[in-house]
Amino acid sequence: MTRLHLFDLDGTLLHGTSAPVEISRQLGLEAETVALDQAVSAGLIGPPEYAAQVYALWTGLTGAHVTTAFESAPWLARIREVWSEIRSRGEYCAVVSLSPSFFVERLTGWGAHAAYGSRFPAVPFTEPVDPAGVLTSAAKVLIADRLCAEFGVTRADCVAYGDSLSDKDLFGAVPVSVAVNADRHLTGLATHSYSGKDLWGAYELVCQAP
């Protein structure tokens, strides 16, 4: 059986933080972005509003800031090893995140077959962010369907890994899911639950299941 493993980024592959927070940290704007993370998690603002507000914070952002943010972020251990194992089994792995595409897409260099994020202009910004390109929880399901078609699998062959409200729709659409250091929004929805800092532990729950 060939499976497609779908990974969230913020709070899932990144432990206790998000890509925008790590990017903003490079500009001394961490606190402002943490507040935005809390607002979107609570449903006080939607993903398009969130994207517009972090975009406004990042007027001085450079490619060097993004590289440093990516390289110094608190990633879970053994991400590359998990994706290498998935590939060796003839299965597929992809990242689908609401975070900026210019950050998320770097994960193809770690072994992901595909990586999708909200469409942001190239850094440094010379044009505005298009709200139509900002992903939502529902959009994750649409991208999952697109990836299924690309890789020749169905939703029945998918495993989702996530931590929060943005993963709720996807967890409801696929048969197997792993809540990774998850918040209350995924309570009772996941097939498996993992708490810790090693992706192999979350992946193992799926492999060991009967």
Backbone as a ProteinNet text record, in pm:
[ID]
protein_1_A
[PRIMARY]
MTRLHLFDLDGTLLHGTSAPVEISRQLGLEAETVALDQAVSAGLIGPPEYAAQVYALWTGLTGAHVTTAFESAPWLARIREVWSEIRSRGEYCAVVSLSPSFFVERLTGWGAHAAYGSRFPAVPFTEPVDPAGVLTSAAKVLIADRLCAEFGVTRADCVAYGDSLSDKDLFGAVPVSVAVNADRHLTGLATHSYSGKDLWGAYELVCQAP
[TERTIARY]
84.2	0	87.1	58.5	130.2	49.9	117.3	49.1	109.2	29	72.9	66.3	181.4	190.7	190.6	95	76.2	110.3	211.3	261.1	227.8	173.8	162.3	300.9	320	449.6	447.4	368.5	369.3	313	393.2	349.3	357.4	387.2	397	542.5	592.7	735.2	819.4	765.1	828.6	769.6	854.1	805	776.7	649.5	611.6	622.2	627.3	641	588.3	597.6	553.5	662.2	653.5	750	745.2	625.2	623.7	689.8	673.5	739	890.6	938.4	1082.8	1138.9	1062.8	1104.8	1107.6	1001.4	992	1098.1	1140.9	1247.3	1372.6	1398	1516.4	1507.2	1383.3	1360.6	1328.3	1335.6	1301.3	1153.3	1070.6	925.4	854.5	922.1	867.4	736.1	734.2	616.2	492.1	509.5	396.4	338.6	425.8	380.3	321.6	374.8	314.7	170.5	147.2	11.3	-79.6	-27	-105.1	-133.5	-35.2	-56.2	-169.8	-169.8	-274.4	-411	-414.9	-541.1	-598.3	-514	-563	-600.3	-526.5	-558.3	-692.4	-723.7	-851	-966.8	-936.7	-1041.1	-1082.3	-1000.9	-1034	-1005.1	-907.6	-880.2	-865.5	-884.8	-870.1	-733.6	-699.1	-569.1	-536.6	-631.6	-595.1	-555	-628.6	-594.6	-458.5	-435.3	-306.8	-192.9	-208.5	-104.3	-77.4	-183.2	-166.9	-90.8	-117.1	-52.8	93.4	125.8	268	344.5	280.7	343.7	380.6	290.3	315.5	431.6	451.2	562.4	697.6	695.9	819.3	871.5	853.5	899.4	1051	1124.6	1270.5	1325.8	1240.7	1283.2	1372.5	1478.4	1569.8	1579.6	1636.4	1658	1748.3	1844.4	1934.4	1857.9	1761	1677.8	1603.5	1547.9	1469.7	1558.7	1677.1	1770.6	1808.5	1839	1874.7	1757.4	1637.4	1517.8	1497.9	1513.2	1495.1	1599.9	1723.6	1833	1837.7	1785.5	1792.5	1661.3	1558.8	1427.7	1431.8	1343.1	1339	1260.9	1322.7	1260.2	1253.8	1153.7	1154.2	1276	1323.3	1435.1	1389.9	1482	1469.8	1361.9	1341.4	1249.5	1304.8	1430.4	1489.9	1488.2	1513.6	1516.4	1379.1	1275	1138.8	1105.3	1135.8	1102.2	1184.6	1309.1	1391	1330.3	1282	1218	1090.4	1010.8	887.7	920.8	1021.1	1061	1109.6	1184.5	1239.3	1129.9	1014.3	900.2	812.9	854.6	776.5	654.5	655.1	544	582.1	488	508	490.7	562.1	548.5	540.9	454.5	436.4	407.3	441.2	411.6	307.2	201.7	97.3	74.6	105.4	106.1	46.8	-10.9	-60.6	52.1	171.9	284.9	334.4	418	461.6	532.9	499.4	557.3	709.9	764.2	909.7	983.9	916	974.8	944	817.6	771.4	842	859.8	915.8	1060	1128.4	1264.7	1269.8	1156.6	1155.4	1164.8	1150.8	1177.2	1325.1	1409.5	1551.4	1581.5	1484.4	1499.8	1438.4	1376	1322.4	1173.7	1101.6	957.9	936	840.3	808.3	746.3	674.6	609.8	595	588.9	569.4	489.6	374.8	284.4	263.3	272.3	241.6	158.5	118.3	47.1	138.9	85.7	168.2	199.7	326.6	378	468.3	483.6	580.8	722.4	814	953.6	1009.3	1107.6	1176.6	1303	1334.4	1256.5	1132.6	1027.7	899.2	902.9	848.9	830.7	686.3	604	461.9	382.3	253	172.2	141.9	99.3	55.3	-88.1	-116.5	-249	-334	-442.6	-526.2	-575.8	-592	-641.4	-541.5	-415.3	-313	-287.8	-360.6	-342	-422.3	-357.3	-424.7	-510.1	-609	-698.5	-703.7	-774.4	-792.8	-858.9	-959.8	-1028.7	-937.3	-849.8	-758.1	-659.6	-628.8	-539.1	-598.7	-729.9	-797.1	-790.2	-810.3	-803.2	-663.4	-561.4	-423.7	-395.8	-447.3	-431.2	-491.4	-608.3	-672	-586.9	-529.5	-442.6	-319.2	-262.2	-145.7	-182.4	-299.8	-345.9	-349	-404.7	-411.8	-272.1	-182.5	-46	28.4	8.8	84.1	9	-112	-186.4	-240.8	-281.4	-342.1	-477.7	-547.2	-675.1	-669.5	-773.6	-780.3	-766.9	-815.8	-810.5	-666.7	-572.7	-431.3	-350.6	-418.4	-348.7	-337.2	-228.1	-205.1	-175.7	-247	-225.2	-160.4	-65.5	2.2	-19.7	-75.5	-102.1	-122.1	-147.1	-152.7	-266.2	-338.4	-427.8	-548	-619	-741.7	-722.9	-607.6	-585	-578.4	-567.9	-560.4	-693.5	-791.9	-917.2	-987.6	-997.7	-1065.5	-993.7	-862.1	-785	-799.1	-798.4	-815.6	-952	-1050.6	-1183.2	-1197.1	-1098.4	-1108.3	-1030	-934.7	-852	-873.3	-844.1	-875.7	-779.5	-654.9	-553.4	-490.2	-483.2	-425.3	-347.4	-246.9	-163.9	-162.8	-214.9	-209.4	-71.7	5.8	143.6	150.1	173.6	177.3	56.5	-60.5	-178.8	-252.6	-331.5	-415.4	-557.6	-645.8	-781.2	-863.6	-828.6	-909.1	-909.5	-809.3	-801.9	-839.5	-882.2	-920.5	-1029.8	-1003	-1101.9	-1108.9	-1030	-1036.2	-929.1	-816.5	-701.3	-706.3	-650.4	-633.2	-527.9	-422	-310.2	-273.2	-205.3	-160.2	-16.4	64.7	206	245.2	319.3	377.2	527	603.5	748	816.7	945.9	1026	1096.5	1043.9	1106.8	1000.7	1011	908.3	899.6	1010.3	1007.3	904.8	890.1	792.3	650.5	620.1	485.7	465.9	566.4	559.1	544.5	613.1	611	471.9	391.7	254.5	174.9	199.2	130	183.1	313.9	375.4	339.6	323.1	295.4	147.8	62.8	-82	-116.3	-211.1	-248.8	-319.6
-120.6	0	124.8	216.1	343.6	448.3	523.1	626.1	763.4	863.2	1002.6	1060	1100.8	1159.7	1312	1377.2	1522.2	1589.4	1673.9	1736.2	1885.3	1927.5	2069.8	2119.5	2248.7	2307.4	2370.5	2476.1	2553.7	2472.2	2456.6	2381.4	2231.6	2187.4	2044	2008.9	2042.9	2023.7	2122.7	2242.3	2341.5	2325.4	2309.4	2285.5	2416.3	2436.1	2548.4	2685	2689.8	2819	2808	2917.4	2919.2	2982.1	2956.8	3018	3170.9	3234.5	3380.2	3433.3	3363.1	3407	3398	3288.3	3272.3	3376.1	3408.2	3512.4	3648.6	3677.6	3806.8	3822.7	3711.5	3716.2	3781.7	3759.8	3817.4	3969	4021.9	4165.8	4232.6	4154.9	4209.3	4230.7	4154.9	4172.4	4044.5	3967.4	3838.7	3855.7	3949.3	3966.2	4001.8	4088.1	4128	4008.5	3920.3	3806.5	3697.8	3679.1	3586	3627.7	3757.1	3808	3776.2	3788.3	3754.2	3604.2	3522.6	3377.2	3343.3	3408.8	3383.5	3426.7	3536.2	3587.2	3494.5	3443.6	3354.8	3218.1	3173	3045.1	3051	3168.9	3186.6	3216.9	3230.8	3261.4	3407.1	3494.5	3637.4	3705.5	3650.9	3697.6	3574.5	3592.1	3481.3	3480.8	3375.1	3366.9	3484.7	3538.4	3652.9	3776.5	3801.5	3916.5	3894.7	3772.2	3738.5	3764.5	3714	3731.3	3878.2	3957.7	4100.6	4169.2	4127.4	4193.6	4153.5	4025.8	3990.2	4051.2	4058.9	4123.3	4267.5	4336.4	4476.6	4488.3	4385	4386.4	4364.8	4301.2	4254	4346.2	4474.4	4567.3	4562	4528.4	4523.8	4383.7	4288.3	4148.4	4122.2	4044.9	4005.7	3853.6	3806	3662.3	3607.9	3687.9	3644.1	3623.3	3710.5	3692.4	3559	3528.6	3405.5	3283.1	3286.7	3174.7	3151.8	3259	3245.7	3192.1	3241.9	3194.1	3045.1	3001.5	2860.6	2773.7	2815.9	2733.7	2730.2	2832.8	2838.1	2800.8	2767.9	2736.7	2606.4	2592.6	2470.9	2357.7	2295.7	2184.9	2059.7	1977.1	1845.6	1767.9	1675.7	1590.9	1491.1	1448.1	1338.3	1358.3	1482.9	1506.9	1444.4	1470.4	1415.8	1262.9	1204.6	1058.9	997.9	1062.9	1014.4	1021.6	1132.8	1148.8	1053.8	1027.6	931.1	791.2	757.2	626.8	615.4	722.6	723	700.2	770.2	753.8	611.5	553.9	419.2	314.1	345	253	273.6	365.5	393	477.7	547.3	633.6	779.9	869.4	1011.3	1095.7	1208.8	1301.9	1443.7	1522.7	1660.8	1748.9	1875.7	1975.1	2070.7	2092.3	2187.7	2279.3	2407	2501.2	2635.2	2704.3	2839.7	2942.2	2902.1	2994.1	3030.3	3134.7	3183.4	3078.6	3076.2	2980	2989.7	3110.8	3125.5	3055.8	3025.7	2950	2801.5	2770	2631.2	2553.4	2616.1	2545.2	2501.2	2557.4	2514.5	2368.8	2316.3	2179.8	2073.2	2109.8	2010.4	1970.8	2060.5	2030.1	1928.8	1903.8	1804.2	1669.6	1663.6	1535.6	1529.1	1637.5	1637.2	1632.7	1550.7	1545.4	1676.7	1743.9	1870.5	1953.3	2085.9	2176	2296.4	2316.6	2425.3	2518.8	2648.4	2748.5	2859.5	2954.6	3071.3	3148	3189.4	3258.3	3400.3	3424.6	3557.8	3601.7	3731.6	3776.7	3741.3	3745.2	3715.4	3820	3776.9	3864.5	3918.2	4048.9	4152.4	4193.5	4230.4	4257.6	4382.1	4363.6	4478.2	4486.5	4394.5	4392.9	4342.2	4368	4328.2	4178.3	4129.9	3991.6	3983.4	3880	3862.3	3775.8	3829	3750.9	3620.4	3617.6	3496.7	3381.5	3413.8	3310.2	3259.4	3313.6	3273.3	3147.3	3045.7	2919.2	2924.8	2836.3	2820.3	2672.7	2642.3	2502.5	2423.7	2481.8	2414.2	2395.4	2493.5	2484.8	2369.5	2332.5	2218.7	2091.4	2076.2	1957.9	1959.3	2075.6	2087.2	2053.7	2099.8	2068.9	1920.7	1862.8	1718.6	1640.1	1682.3	1614.8	1628.1	1746.6	1769.6	1679.3	1665	1579.1	1432	1394.1	1255.9	1224	1316.6	1296.1	1288.2	1372.9	1375.6	1246.3	1191.5	1073.7	941.9	949.6	828.5	757	833.5	775.8	843	801.8	862.2	912.4	981.3	1025.6	907.6	792.8	673.6	629.3	677.3	641.3	748.2	849.3	963.2	953.7	1008.6	1026.5	1174.4	1237.9	1380	1397.6	1489.8	1523	1672.4	1709.2	1850	1877.3	2005.3	2042.8	2135.7	2193.8	2303.1	2317.2	2427.9	2455.3	2446.5	2487.9	2487.8	2346.5	2245.9	2106.3	2033.1	2099.6	2032.8	1975.5	2051.5	2003.3	1883	1888.5	1777.7	1652.1	1667.9	1553.5	1487.3	1569.6	1516	1450	1474.3	1426.5	1298.9	1265.8	1147.6	1046.6	918.9	815.9	804.8	847.8	834.8	970.8	1008.8	1138.6	1126.7	1212.1	1215.6	1358.2	1375	1504.9	1518.1	1616	1634.7	1757.7	1736.2	1847.7	1939.5	1878.1	1948.9	2027.3	2125.8	2203.1	2145.8	2213.6	2162.9	2145.7	2214.2	2208.4	2069.1	1988.6	1855.2	1745.4	1781.7	1684	1591.6	1463.2	1365.2	1341.3	1414.6	1400.8	1308.1	1298.6	1227.3	1077.7	1001.4	857.5	830.6	908.7	893.3	1029.6	1028.2	1152.8	1137.3	1238.9	1236.6	1367.7	1357.8	1475	1453	1547.8	1533.8	1614.5	1590.1	1671.2	1589.4	1470.2	1381.1	1331.2	1369.5	1331.5	1180.3	1111.1	965.7	904.3	961	910	920.8	1030	1048.4	954.6	943.2	855.6	709.6	672.2	534.4	488.9	581.5	548.3	496.8	554.8	512.2	376.2	359	235.5	115.9	138.7	30.1	-5.2	81.4	55.8	-68.6	-151.6	-273.1	-239.9
0	0	0	-89.5	-93.9	-17.7	67.2	145.9	119.9	148	141.8	282.5	334.8	468.1	454.1	517.4	506.5	638.6	636.6	758.9	764.2	876.9	908	949.9	951.6	988.5	1126.9	1142.6	1267.4	1383.4	1489	1605.5	1586.9	1465.3	1437	1409.1	1291.7	1264.8	1344.4	1366.2	1453.9	1593.6	1692.7	1828.2	1902.8	1935.4	2019.6	1956.6	1824.2	1758.3	1615.4	1541.6	1402.1	1315.8	1186.2	1095.2	1102.2	1103.7	1114.5	1241.3	1353	1477.1	1462.1	1403.3	1386.4	1288.8	1184.6	1090.6	1160.9	1235.5	1304.3	1411.6	1468.4	1569.4	1513.2	1385.2	1320.5	1306.7	1317.4	1303.4	1436.7	1545.4	1676.6	1695.7	1620.4	1624.3	1667.4	1750	1793.9	1871.4	1966.6	2052.2	1971.1	1872.6	1788.6	1712.3	1667.8	1588.7	1677	1795.8	1892.1	1919.8	1934.6	1958	1839.1	1717.6	1599	1593.2	1630.8	1635.9	1731.6	1846.6	1945.8	1894.3	1822	1768.9	1661.7	1574	1469.6	1527.1	1628.8	1693.5	1765.1	1818.2	1889.7	1795.2	1666.7	1569.8	1567.5	1627.8	1631.9	1498.7	1425.7	1289.2	1200.3	1071.2	978.1	913.7	841.2	775	682.8	602.7	517.7	598.5	709.3	795.1	861	903.6	964.8	865.6	744	643	614.6	606.4	578.9	691.7	814.1	928	943.7	919.5	928	809.8	694.1	579	612.8	682.7	719.7	818.3	899.9	995.2	926.5	810.6	748.7	638.4	651.5	546.8	527.9	634	622.2	603.2	570.6	562.3	440.9	463	356	349.4	241.3	227.8	337.4	380.9	488	618.7	647.2	766.2	759.9	642.7	626.6	643.7	585.8	598.2	743.8	816.1	957	1038	1008.8	1079.2	1057.1	934.6	901.2	969.9	963.8	1016.6	1168.6	1234.1	1380.5	1448.6	1372.4	1430	1509.6	1609.1	1691.8	1624	1526.6	1454.5	1541.8	1519.7	1581.1	1531.3	1612.5	1572.3	1466	1384.8	1288.6	1181.4	1140.4	1028.3	901.4	871.2	749.4	750.5	868	877.9	852.1	904.3	881.6	732.8	669.6	528.6	441.7	480.8	408	419.9	537.3	558.7	476.2	475.5	395.4	247.8	198.6	58.5	31.6	125.3	105	97.5	155.1	152	27.4	-58.1	-177.5	-149.4	-35.4	2.6	-21.9	4.1	-24.6	101.1	103.9	215.5	161.2	221.7	177.4	297.9	286.2	389.1	334.2	410.7	372.3	491.6	474.9	586.5	546.4	643.6	619.7	619.8	661.4	667.2	527	516.9	385.8	301.3	175	81	76.9	90.6	78.9	192.8	301.9	412.4	397.1	372.9	366.4	255.5	140.9	25.3	45.6	143.1	172.6	219.3	266.2	319.1	210.7	85.6	-19.4	-17.4	31.5	43.9	152.8	239.6	345.5	308.3	190.7	147	124.3	148.1	119.4	-31.9	-75.8	-218.4	-266.6	-178.2	-212.3	-85.7	-101.1	13.2	-33.3	30.4	-6.3	112.7	87.5	188.4	126.6	208.4	157.1	62.1	-52.3	-152	-108	-86.3	-54.9	-168.3	-189	-289.4	-245.8	-341.3	-310.9	-214.6	-135.1	-40.3	-106.1	-89.8	-18.9	-98.8	-26.7	-90.1	-179.7	-298	-388	-436.8	-390.6	-425.8	-305.9	-301.3	-185.5	-185.5	-68.8	-58.8	-110.9	-188.6	-247.8	-154.3	-98.9	-7.3	-68.3	-199.9	-266.6	-258.4	-233.6	-225.1	-84.8	12.7	152.2	180	232.3	257.6	384.1	387.5	502	537.4	645.5	684.6	572.1	509.1	398.5	278.2	254.3	140.6	156.3	279.4	302	243.3	254.8	200.1	48	-12.4	-157.8	-209.2	-137.2	-177.4	-158.9	-51.2	-29.6	-145.8	-192.1	-305.9	-431.9	-450	-566.2	-559.7	-441.3	-424.2	-443	-398.1	-419	-568.1	-645.5	-790.4	-851.4	-801.9	-855.3	-827.2	-705.9	-665.2	-686	-737.6	-766.7	-645.2	-544.4	-424.6	-401.4	-296.1	-260.7	-116.8	-74.5	65.8	161.9	120.7	206	233.4	152.8	167.1	241.3	295.9	355.6	507.4	557.9	701.4	724	815.1	844.1	980.8	988.9	1114.7	1139.3	1255.3	1281.6	1428.2	1459.1	1600.5	1638.6	1540.6	1579.8	1486.7	1503.7	1429.8	1278.3	1229.4	1084.2	1027.6	1113.9	1069.7	1084.2	1140.5	1174.4	1051.3	945.1	824.7	764.4	760.8	703.5	789.2	919.5	1009.2	986	950	923.6	788.2	699.6	561.1	535.5	623.3	600	712.6	687.1	786.6	903.2	883.5	987.9	1014.2	1141.1	1176.6	1306.7	1320.2	1440.1	1494.3	1614.4	1681.7	1745.1	1699	1745.9	1834.5	1963.9	2060.1	2038.1	2026.4	1978.4	2086.1	2039.6	2130.8	2131.5	2202.2	2226.4	2099.4	1992.4	1870	1806.4	1837.5	1778.6	1877.8	1995.6	2097	2043.9	2050.9	2008.8	1859.1	1780.7	1634.6	1579.2	1648.1	1593.6	1622	1528.7	1547.9	1654.3	1651.4	1744.8	1801.8	1915.7	1977.8	2024.1	1994.2	2031.6	2098.1	2206.1	2272.3	2283.1	2233.2	2239	2131.4	2114.5	2022.8	1916	1886.4	1789.2	1692.1	1565.4	1469.1	1452.6	1473.8	1459.3	1555.2	1674.3	1769.8	1719.5	1649.4	1591.4	1473.2	1390.7	1273.2	1313.5	1418.7	1466.7	1507.9	1559	1598.7	1479.8	1363.9	1241.9	1195.3	1200.8	1152.8	1240.3	1370.4	1463.4	1471.1	1417.9	1425.3	1343.2	1393.6	1322.2	1190.9
[MASK]
++++++++++++++++++++++++++++++++++++++++++++++++++++++++++++++++++++++++++++++++++++++++++++++++++++++++++++++++++++++++++++++++++++++++++++++++++++++++++++++++++++++++++++++++++++++++++++++++++++++++++++++++++

